[in-house]
């Protein structure tokens, strides 16, 4: 039986009006601060939200939109365990991004099973000029 992992926000963008995922939302892995599409500095950024994970481990990653292979920063923090999502706060280093870059902030948790993709949430932010 399929299990809903989250809700994707789609938007038509670009000259061909193609559909793009602009955010992913999940009640057990979400980013509350900064807000989606906020202008942020190319430096230290505090990311706050709620999440749950195996042994309370939550992974927060920042990468340039469209380039998941190049991670700007990744931090492991603690949230909730079992059925409860708990608050987390972590500081990421975005100094490798250039002004105008769209950076994806991704939070992942989950049960820790090898075949389970886990729960995730993601938002875009824009590096300030």
PDB file of N, CA, C and O in Angstrom, residues 29-95:
ATOM      1  N   UNK A  29       8.561  16.646   8.746  1.00  0.00           N
ATOM      2  CA  UNK A  29       9.865  17.173   8.319  1.00  0.00           C
ATOM      3  C   UNK A  29       9.608  18.480   7.587  1.00  0.00           C
ATOM      4  O   UNK A  29       9.301  18.473   6.399  1.00  0.00           O
ATOM      5  N   UNK A  30       9.706  19.588   8.301  1.00  0.00           N
ATOM      6  CA  UNK A  30       9.410  20.871   7.658  1.00  0.00           C
ATOM      7  C   UNK A  30      10.341  21.964   8.157  1.00  0.00           C
ATOM      8  O   UNK A  30      10.872  21.896   9.268  1.00  0.00           O
ATOM      9  N   UNK A  31      10.528  22.966   7.301  1.00  0.00           N
ATOM     10  CA  UNK A  31      11.349  24.136   7.621  1.00  0.00           C
ATOM     11  C   UNK A  31      10.400  25.300   7.866  1.00  0.00           C
ATOM     12  O   UNK A  31       9.563  25.612   7.024  1.00  0.00           O
ATOM     13  N   UNK A  32      10.534  25.926   9.028  1.00  0.00           N
ATOM     14  CA  UNK A  32       9.680  27.051   9.391  1.00  0.00           C
ATOM     15  C   UNK A  32      10.383  28.391   9.224  1.00  0.00           C
ATOM     16  O   UNK A  32       9.749  29.413   9.058  1.00  0.00           O
ATOM     17  N   UNK A  33      11.714  28.377   9.310  1.00  0.00           N
ATOM     18  CA  UNK A  33      12.492  29.601   9.144  1.00  0.00           C
ATOM     19  C   UNK A  33      13.833  29.236   8.521  1.00  0.00           C
ATOM     20  O   UNK A  33      14.471  28.286   8.983  1.00  0.00           O
ATOM     21  N   UNK A  34      14.237  29.902   7.456  1.00  0.00           N
ATOM     22  CA  UNK A  34      13.623  31.059   6.809  1.00  0.00           C
ATOM     23  C   UNK A  34      12.370  30.645   6.017  1.00  0.00           C
ATOM     24  O   UNK A  34      12.099  29.455   5.850  1.00  0.00           O
ATOM     25  N   UNK A  35      11.655  31.629   5.519  1.00  0.00           N
ATOM     26  CA  UNK A  35      10.477  31.368   4.696  1.00  0.00           C
ATOM     27  C   UNK A  35      10.894  31.017   3.275  1.00  0.00           C
ATOM     28  O   UNK A  35      11.978  31.381   2.821  1.00  0.00           O
ATOM     29  N   UNK A  36      10.019  30.339   2.579  1.00  0.00           N
ATOM     30  CA  UNK A  36      10.248  29.995   1.181  1.00  0.00           C
ATOM     31  C   UNK A  36      10.486  31.254   0.360  1.00  0.00           C
ATOM     32  O   UNK A  36       9.770  32.247   0.503  1.00  0.00           O
ATOM     33  N   UNK A  37      11.519  31.244  -0.486  1.00  0.00           N
ATOM     34  CA  UNK A  37      11.927  32.323  -1.373  1.00  0.00           C
ATOM     35  C   UNK A  37      12.461  33.555  -0.639  1.00  0.00           C
ATOM     36  O   UNK A  37      12.591  34.619  -1.228  1.00  0.00           O
ATOM     37  N   UNK A  38      12.817  33.405   0.636  1.00  0.00           N
ATOM     38  CA  UNK A  38      13.427  34.514   1.377  1.00  0.00           C
ATOM     39  C   UNK A  38      14.800  34.822   0.789  1.00  0.00           C
ATOM     40  O   UNK A  38      15.494  33.936   0.294  1.00  0.00           O
ATOM     41  N   UNK A  39      15.191  36.091   0.828  1.00  0.00           N
ATOM     42  CA  UNK A  39      16.552  36.472   0.464  1.00  0.00           C
ATOM     43  C   UNK A  39      17.421  36.277   1.693  1.00  0.00           C
ATOM     44  O   UNK A  39      17.114  36.784   2.767  1.00  0.00           O
ATOM     45  N   UNK A  40      18.497  35.515   1.524  1.00  0.00           N
ATOM     46  CA  UNK A  40      19.381  35.182   2.642  1.00  0.00           C
ATOM     47  C   UNK A  40      20.821  35.512   2.264  1.00  0.00           C
ATOM     48  O   UNK A  40      21.161  35.581   1.079  1.00  0.00           O
ATOM     49  N   UNK A  41      21.692  35.717   3.243  1.00  0.00           N
ATOM     50  CA  UNK A  41      23.088  36.039   2.940  1.00  0.00           C
ATOM     51  C   UNK A  41      23.877  34.815   2.480  1.00  0.00           C
ATOM     52  O   UNK A  41      23.521  33.682   2.804  1.00  0.00           O
ATOM     53  N   UNK A  42      24.937  35.059   1.747  1.00  0.00           N
ATOM     54  CA  UNK A  42      25.868  33.986   1.356  1.00  0.00           C
ATOM     55  C   UNK A  42      26.847  33.817   2.504  1.00  0.00           C
ATOM     56  O   UNK A  42      27.989  34.256   2.449  1.00  0.00           O
ATOM     57  N   UNK A  43      26.398  33.212   3.567  1.00  0.00           N
ATOM     58  CA  UNK A  43      27.193  33.022   4.775  1.00  0.00           C
ATOM     59  C   UNK A  43      26.440  32.111   5.708  1.00  0.00           C
ATOM     60  O   UNK A  43      25.737  31.202   5.269  1.00  0.00           O
ATOM     61  N   UNK A  44      26.522  32.369   6.988  1.00  0.00           N
ATOM     62  CA  UNK A  44      25.829  31.548   7.984  1.00  0.00           C
ATOM     63  C   UNK A  44      24.327  31.798   7.933  1.00  0.00           C
ATOM     64  O   UNK A  44      23.882  32.944   7.866  1.00  0.00           O
ATOM     65  N   UNK A  45      23.574  30.713   7.955  1.00  0.00           N
ATOM     66  CA  UNK A  45      22.111  30.797   7.936  1.00  0.00           C
ATOM     67  C   UNK A  45      21.556  29.808   8.952  1.00  0.00           C
ATOM     68  O   UNK A  45      21.860  28.614   8.889  1.00  0.00           O
ATOM     69  N   UNK A  46      20.744  30.311   9.880  1.00  0.00           N
ATOM     70  CA  UNK A  46      20.078  29.438  10.842  1.00  0.00           C
ATOM     71  C   UNK A  46      18.793  28.908  10.216  1.00  0.00           C
ATOM     72  O   UNK A  46      17.976  29.685   9.712  1.00  0.00           O
ATOM     73  N   UNK A  47      18.642  27.596  10.230  1.00  0.00           N
ATOM     74  CA  UNK A  47      17.456  26.925   9.693  1.00  0.00           C
ATOM     75  C   UNK A  47      16.734  26.268  10.864  1.00  0.00           C
ATOM     76  O   UNK A  47      17.342  25.531  11.643  1.00  0.00           O
ATOM     77  N   UNK A  48      15.438  26.563  10.991  1.00  0.00           N
ATOM     78  CA  UNK A  48      14.633  26.018  12.078  1.00  0.00           C
ATOM     79  C   UNK A  48      13.393  25.359  11.516  1.00  0.00           C
ATOM     80  O   UNK A  48      12.865  25.779  10.485  1.00  0.00           O
ATOM     81  N   UNK A  49      12.925  24.343  12.200  1.00  0.00           N
ATOM     82  CA  UNK A  49      11.714  23.654  11.789  1.00  0.00           C
ATOM     83  C   UNK A  49      11.373  22.561  12.762  1.00  0.00           C
ATOM     84  O   UNK A  49      11.785  22.591  13.927  1.00  0.00           O
ATOM     85  N   UNK A  50      10.613  21.586  12.278  1.00  0.00           N
ATOM     86  CA  UNK A  50      10.286  20.404  13.072  1.00  0.00           C
ATOM     87  C   UNK A  50      10.598  19.171  12.240  1.00  0.00           C
ATOM     88  O   UNK A  50      10.515  19.192  11.010  1.00  0.00           O
ATOM     89  N   UNK A  51      10.967  18.099  12.931  1.00  0.00           N
ATOM     90  CA  UNK A  51      11.252  16.857  12.232  1.00  0.00           C
ATOM     91  C   UNK A  51      11.323  15.698  13.194  1.00  0.00           C
ATOM     92  O   UNK A  51      11.363  15.867  14.418  1.00  0.00           O
ATOM     93  N   UNK A  52      11.314  14.515  12.623  1.00  0.00           N
ATOM     94  CA  UNK A  52      11.516  13.306  13.406  1.00  0.00           C
ATOM     95  C   UNK A  52      12.374  12.370  12.573  1.00  0.00           C
ATOM     96  O   UNK A  52      12.374  12.426  11.332  1.00  0.00           O
ATOM     97  N   UNK A  53      13.121  11.531  13.247  1.00  0.00           N
ATOM     98  CA  UNK A  53      13.998  10.622  12.542  1.00  0.00           C
ATOM     99  C   UNK A  53      14.396   9.457  13.418  1.00  0.00           C
ATOM    100  O   UNK A  53      14.129   9.439  14.617  1.00  0.00           O
ATOM    101  N   UNK A  54      15.059   8.498  12.815  1.00  0.00           N
ATOM    102  CA  UNK A  54      15.562   7.342  13.546  1.00  0.00           C
ATOM    103  C   UNK A  54      16.537   7.825  14.605  1.00  0.00           C
ATOM    104  O   UNK A  54      17.475   8.562  14.304  1.00  0.00           O
ATOM    105  N   UNK A  55      16.292   7.455  15.843  1.00  0.00           N
ATOM    106  CA  UNK A  55      17.073   7.928  16.981  1.00  0.00           C
ATOM    107  C   UNK A  55      17.155   9.454  17.002  1.00  0.00           C
ATOM    108  O   UNK A  55      18.149  10.035  17.418  1.00  0.00           O
ATOM    109  N   UNK A  56      16.105  10.103  16.512  1.00  0.00           N
ATOM    110  CA  UNK A  56      15.923  11.563  16.494  1.00  0.00           C
ATOM    111  C   UNK A  56      16.855  12.287  15.530  1.00  0.00           C
ATOM    112  O   UNK A  56      16.934  13.510  15.550  1.00  0.00           O
ATOM    113  N   UNK A  57      17.567  11.560  14.656  1.00  0.00           N
ATOM    114  CA  UNK A  57      18.492  12.201  13.710  1.00  0.00           C
ATOM    115  C   UNK A  57      17.751  12.861  12.561  1.00  0.00           C
ATOM    116  O   UNK A  57      16.920  12.240  11.901  1.00  0.00           O
ATOM    117  N   UNK A  58      18.081  14.123  12.331  1.00  0.00           N
ATOM    118  CA  UNK A  58      17.536  14.914  11.235  1.00  0.00           C
ATOM    119  C   UNK A  58      18.728  15.428  10.425  1.00  0.00           C
ATOM    120  O   UNK A  58      19.693  15.936  10.999  1.00  0.00           O
ATOM    121  N   UNK A  59      18.658  15.324   9.100  1.00  0.00           N
ATOM    122  CA  UNK A  59      19.725  15.805   8.227  1.00  0.00           C
ATOM    123  C   UNK A  59      19.208  17.019   7.464  1.00  0.00           C
ATOM    124  O   UNK A  59      18.171  16.945   6.806  1.00  0.00           O
ATOM    125  N   UNK A  60      19.932  18.132   7.554  1.00  0.00           N
ATOM    126  CA  UNK A  60      19.561  19.358   6.850  1.00  0.00           C
ATOM    127  C   UNK A  60      20.678  19.652   5.846  1.00  0.00           C
ATOM    128  O   UNK A  60      21.845  19.725   6.203  1.00  0.00           O
ATOM    129  N   UNK A  61      20.293  19.794   4.573  1.00  0.00           N
ATOM    130  CA  UNK A  61      21.244  19.955   3.478  1.00  0.00           C
ATOM    131  C   UNK A  61      20.898  21.207   2.676  1.00  0.00           C
ATOM    132  O   UNK A  61      19.732  21.520   2.486  1.00  0.00           O
ATOM    133  N   UNK A  62      21.931  21.900   2.179  1.00  0.00           N
ATOM    134  CA  UNK A  62      21.755  23.044   1.280  1.00  0.00           C
ATOM    135  C   UNK A  62      22.525  22.761   0.000  1.00  0.00           C
ATOM    136  O   UNK A  62      23.687  22.350   0.045  1.00  0.00           O
ATOM    137  N   UNK A  63      21.860  22.963  -1.144  1.00  0.00           N
ATOM    138  CA  UNK A  63      22.516  22.802  -2.440  1.00  0.00           C
ATOM    139  C   UNK A  63      21.898  23.758  -3.443  1.00  0.00           C
ATOM    140  O   UNK A  63      20.772  24.233  -3.270  1.00  0.00           O
ATOM    141  N   UNK A  64      22.660  24.068  -4.491  1.00  0.00           N
ATOM    142  CA  UNK A  64      22.164  24.943  -5.551  1.00  0.00           C
ATOM    143  C   UNK A  64      21.046  24.211  -6.291  1.00  0.00           C
ATOM    144  O   UNK A  64      21.188  23.031  -6.636  1.00  0.00           O
ATOM    145  N   UNK A  65      19.936  24.888  -6.535  1.00  0.00           N
ATOM    146  CA  UNK A  65      18.805  24.269  -7.227  1.00  0.00           C
ATOM    147  C   UNK A  65      19.260  23.673  -8.548  1.00  0.00           C
ATOM    148  O   UNK A  65      19.972  24.316  -9.313  1.00  0.00           O
ATOM    149  N   UNK A  66      18.889  22.432  -8.787  1.00  0.00           N
ATOM    150  CA  UNK A  66      19.237  21.737 -10.018  1.00  0.00           C
ATOM    151  C   UNK A  66      20.584  21.048  -9.973  1.00  0.00           C
ATOM    152  O   UNK A  66      20.980  20.393 -10.926  1.00  0.00           O
ATOM    153  N   UNK A  67      21.314  21.157  -8.848  1.00  0.00           N
ATOM    154  CA  UNK A  67      22.653  20.563  -8.755  1.00  0.00           C
ATOM    155  C   UNK A  67      22.824  19.895  -7.394  1.00  0.00           C
ATOM    156  O   UNK A  67      23.600  20.350  -6.559  1.00  0.00           O
ATOM    157  N   UNK A  68      22.099  18.787  -7.181  1.00  0.00           N
ATOM    158  CA  UNK A  68      22.154  18.094  -5.901  1.00  0.00           C
ATOM    159  C   UNK A  68      23.532  17.487  -5.642  1.00  0.00           C
ATOM    160  O   UNK A  68      23.913  17.256  -4.514  1.00  0.00           O
ATOM    161  N   UNK A  69      24.313  17.284  -6.694  1.00  0.00           N
ATOM    162  CA  UNK A  69      25.644  16.713  -6.537  1.00  0.00           C
ATOM    163  C   UNK A  69      26.630  17.631  -5.846  1.00  0.00           C
ATOM    164  O   UNK A  69      27.636  17.186  -5.309  1.00  0.00           O
ATOM    165  N   UNK A  70      26.366  18.937  -5.860  1.00  0.00           N
ATOM    166  CA  UNK A  70      27.254  19.905  -5.221  1.00  0.00           C
ATOM    167  C   UNK A  70      26.575  20.435  -3.969  1.00  0.00           C
ATOM    168  O   UNK A  70      25.750  21.340  -4.037  1.00  0.00           O
ATOM    169  N   UNK A  71      26.935  19.872  -2.839  1.00  0.00           N
ATOM    170  CA  UNK A  71      26.332  20.261  -1.566  1.00  0.00           C
ATOM    171  C   UNK A  71      27.107  21.444  -0.987  1.00  0.00           C
ATOM    172  O   UNK A  71      28.325  21.385  -0.856  1.00  0.00           O
ATOM    173  N   UNK A  72      26.386  22.516  -0.664  1.00  0.00           N
ATOM    174  CA  UNK A  72      27.010  23.681  -0.028  1.00  0.00           C
ATOM    175  C   UNK A  72      27.339  23.373   1.428  1.00  0.00           C
ATOM    176  O   UNK A  72      28.399  23.726   1.920  1.00  0.00           O
ATOM    177  N   UNK A  73      26.410  22.738   2.129  1.00  0.00           N
ATOM    178  CA  UNK A  73      26.626  22.349   3.512  1.00  0.00           C
ATOM    179  C   UNK A  73      25.587  21.300   3.888  1.00  0.00           C
ATOM    180  O   UNK A  73      24.493  21.251   3.313  1.00  0.00           O
ATOM    181  N   UNK A  74      25.948  20.478   4.874  1.00  0.00           N
ATOM    182  CA  UNK A  74      25.037  19.459   5.390  1.00  0.00           C
ATOM    183  C   UNK A  74      25.336  19.285   6.871  1.00  0.00           C
ATOM    184  O   UNK A  74      26.498  19.125   7.254  1.00  0.00           O
ATOM    185  N   UNK A  75      24.291  19.363   7.689  1.00  0.00           N
ATOM    186  CA  UNK A  75      24.438  19.219   9.131  1.00  0.00           C
ATOM    187  C   UNK A  75      23.440  18.201   9.654  1.00  0.00           C
ATOM    188  O   UNK A  75      22.323  18.098   9.147  1.00  0.00           O
ATOM    189  N   UNK A  76      23.872  17.459  10.656  1.00  0.00           N
ATOM    190  CA  UNK A  76      22.994  16.502  11.328  1.00  0.00           C
ATOM    191  C   UNK A  76      22.620  17.106  12.665  1.00  0.00           C
ATOM    192  O   UNK A  76      23.485  17.608  13.398  1.00  0.00           O
ATOM    193  N   UNK A  77      21.333  17.079  12.965  1.00  0.00           N
ATOM    194  CA  UNK A  77      20.839  17.653  14.210  1.00  0.00           C
ATOM    195  C   UNK A  77      19.832  16.686  14.816  1.00  0.00           C
ATOM    196  O   UNK A  77      19.620  15.598  14.301  1.00  0.00           O
ATOM    197  N   UNK A  78      19.224  17.093  15.895  1.00  0.00           N
ATOM    198  CA  UNK A  78      18.259  16.249  16.590  1.00  0.00           C
ATOM    199  C   UNK A  78      16.870  16.864  16.515  1.00  0.00           C
ATOM    200  O   UNK A  78      16.709  18.077  16.631  1.00  0.00           O
ATOM    201  N   UNK A  79      15.885  15.994  16.305  1.00  0.00           N
ATOM    202  CA  UNK A  79      14.479  16.376  16.327  1.00  0.00           C
ATOM    203  C   UNK A  79      13.750  15.384  17.207  1.00  0.00           C
ATOM    204  O   UNK A  79      14.274  14.944  18.221  1.00  0.00           O
ATOM    205  N   UNK A  80      12.576  14.984  16.777  1.00  0.00           N
ATOM    206  CA  UNK A  80      11.810  14.007  17.527  1.00  0.00           C
ATOM    207  C   UNK A  80      12.108  12.598  17.059  1.00  0.00           C
ATOM    208  O   UNK A  80      12.725  12.376  16.026  1.00  0.00           O
ATOM    209  N   UNK A  81      11.654  11.649  17.832  1.00  0.00           N
ATOM    210  CA  UNK A  81      11.766  10.236  17.482  1.00  0.00           C
ATOM    211  C   UNK A  81      10.365   9.635  17.551  1.00  0.00           C
ATOM    212  O   UNK A  81       9.448  10.223  18.094  1.00  0.00           O
ATOM    213  N   UNK A  82      10.231   8.474  16.984  1.00  0.00           N
ATOM    214  CA  UNK A  82       8.955   7.749  16.994  1.00  0.00           C
ATOM    215  C   UNK A  82       7.885   8.580  16.277  1.00  0.00           C
ATOM    216  O   UNK A  82       8.129   9.066  15.199  1.00  0.00           O
ATOM    217  N   UNK A  83       6.720   8.769  16.894  1.00  0.00           N
ATOM    218  CA  UNK A  83       5.608   9.402  16.182  1.00  0.00           C
ATOM    219  C   UNK A  83       5.579  10.918  16.299  1.00  0.00           C
ATOM    220  O   UNK A  83       4.768  11.579  15.658  1.00  0.00           O
ATOM    221  N   UNK A  84       6.450  11.518  17.089  1.00  0.00           N
ATOM    222  CA  UNK A  84       6.382  12.948  17.353  1.00  0.00           C
ATOM    223  C   UNK A  84       7.478  13.722  16.640  1.00  0.00           C
ATOM    224  O   UNK A  84       8.652  13.410  16.778  1.00  0.00           O
ATOM    225  N   UNK A  85       7.076  14.747  15.886  1.00  0.00           N
ATOM    226  CA  UNK A  85       8.045  15.688  15.301  1.00  0.00           C
ATOM    227  C   UNK A  85       8.353  16.745  16.344  1.00  0.00           C
ATOM    228  O   UNK A  85       7.453  17.278  16.981  1.00  0.00           O
ATOM    229  N   UNK A  86       9.643  17.043  16.524  1.00  0.00           N
ATOM    230  CA  UNK A  86      10.076  18.022  17.525  1.00  0.00           C
ATOM    231  C   UNK A  86      10.879  19.127  16.845  1.00  0.00           C
ATOM    232  O   UNK A  86      11.434  18.930  15.760  1.00  0.00           O
ATOM    233  N   UNK A  87      10.994  20.285  17.472  1.00  0.00           N
ATOM    234  CA  UNK A  87      11.758  21.394  16.889  1.00  0.00           C
ATOM    235  C   UNK A  87      13.242  21.059  16.720  1.00  0.00           C
ATOM    236  O   UNK A  87      13.813  20.311  17.510  1.00  0.00           O
ATOM    237  N   UNK A  88      13.831  21.636  15.676  1.00  0.00           N
ATOM    238  CA  UNK A  88      15.277  21.561  15.469  1.00  0.00           C
ATOM    239  C   UNK A  88      15.768  22.933  15.031  1.00  0.00           C
ATOM    240  O   UNK A  88      15.004  23.758  14.544  1.00  0.00           O
ATOM    241  N   UNK A  89      17.052  23.159  15.232  1.00  0.00           N
ATOM    242  CA  UNK A  89      17.705  24.381  14.773  1.00  0.00           C
ATOM    243  C   UNK A  89      19.134  24.026  14.416  1.00  0.00           C
ATOM    244  O   UNK A  89      19.810  23.309  15.159  1.00  0.00           O
ATOM    245  N   UNK A  90      19.589  24.506  13.267  1.00  0.00           N
ATOM    246  CA  UNK A  90      20.932  24.205  12.788  1.00  0.00           C
ATOM    247  C   UNK A  90      21.428  25.403  11.988  1.00  0.00           C
ATOM    248  O   UNK A  90      20.632  26.146  11.416  1.00  0.00           O
ATOM    249  N   UNK A  91      22.739  25.601  11.979  1.00  0.00           N
ATOM    250  CA  UNK A  91      23.332  26.680  11.186  1.00  0.00           C
ATOM    251  C   UNK A  91      24.069  26.084  10.003  1.00  0.00           C
ATOM    252  O   UNK A  91      24.918  25.202  10.176  1.00  0.00           O
ATOM    253  N   UNK A  92      23.716  26.552   8.793  1.00  0.00           N
ATOM    254  CA  UNK A  92      24.356  26.108   7.558  1.00  0.00           C
ATOM    255  C   UNK A  92      25.264  27.207   7.021  1.00  0.00           C
ATOM    256  O   UNK A  92      24.987  28.391   7.206  1.00  0.00           O
ATOM    257  N   UNK A  93      26.317  26.795   6.326  1.00  0.00           N
ATOM    258  CA  UNK A  93      27.246  27.736   5.703  1.00  0.00           C
ATOM    259  C   UNK A  93      26.946  27.807   4.209  1.00  0.00           C
ATOM    260  O   UNK A  93      27.175  26.836   3.482  1.00  0.00           O
ATOM    261  N   UNK A  94      26.420  28.943   3.753  1.00  0.00           N
ATOM    262  CA  UNK A  94      26.072  29.124   2.344  1.00  0.00           C
ATOM    263  C   UNK A  94      27.089  30.002   1.621  1.00  0.00           C
ATOM    264  O   UNK A  94      26.801  30.554   0.556  1.00  0.00           O
ATOM    265  N   UNK A  95      28.288  30.131   2.163  1.00  0.00           N
ATOM    266  CA  UNK A  95      29.289  31.028   1.577  1.00  0.00           C
ATOM    267  C   UNK A  95      29.752  30.573   0.197  1.00  0.00           C
ATOM    268  O   UNK A  95      30.328  31.372  -0.542  1.00  0.00           O
TER     269      UNK A  95
END
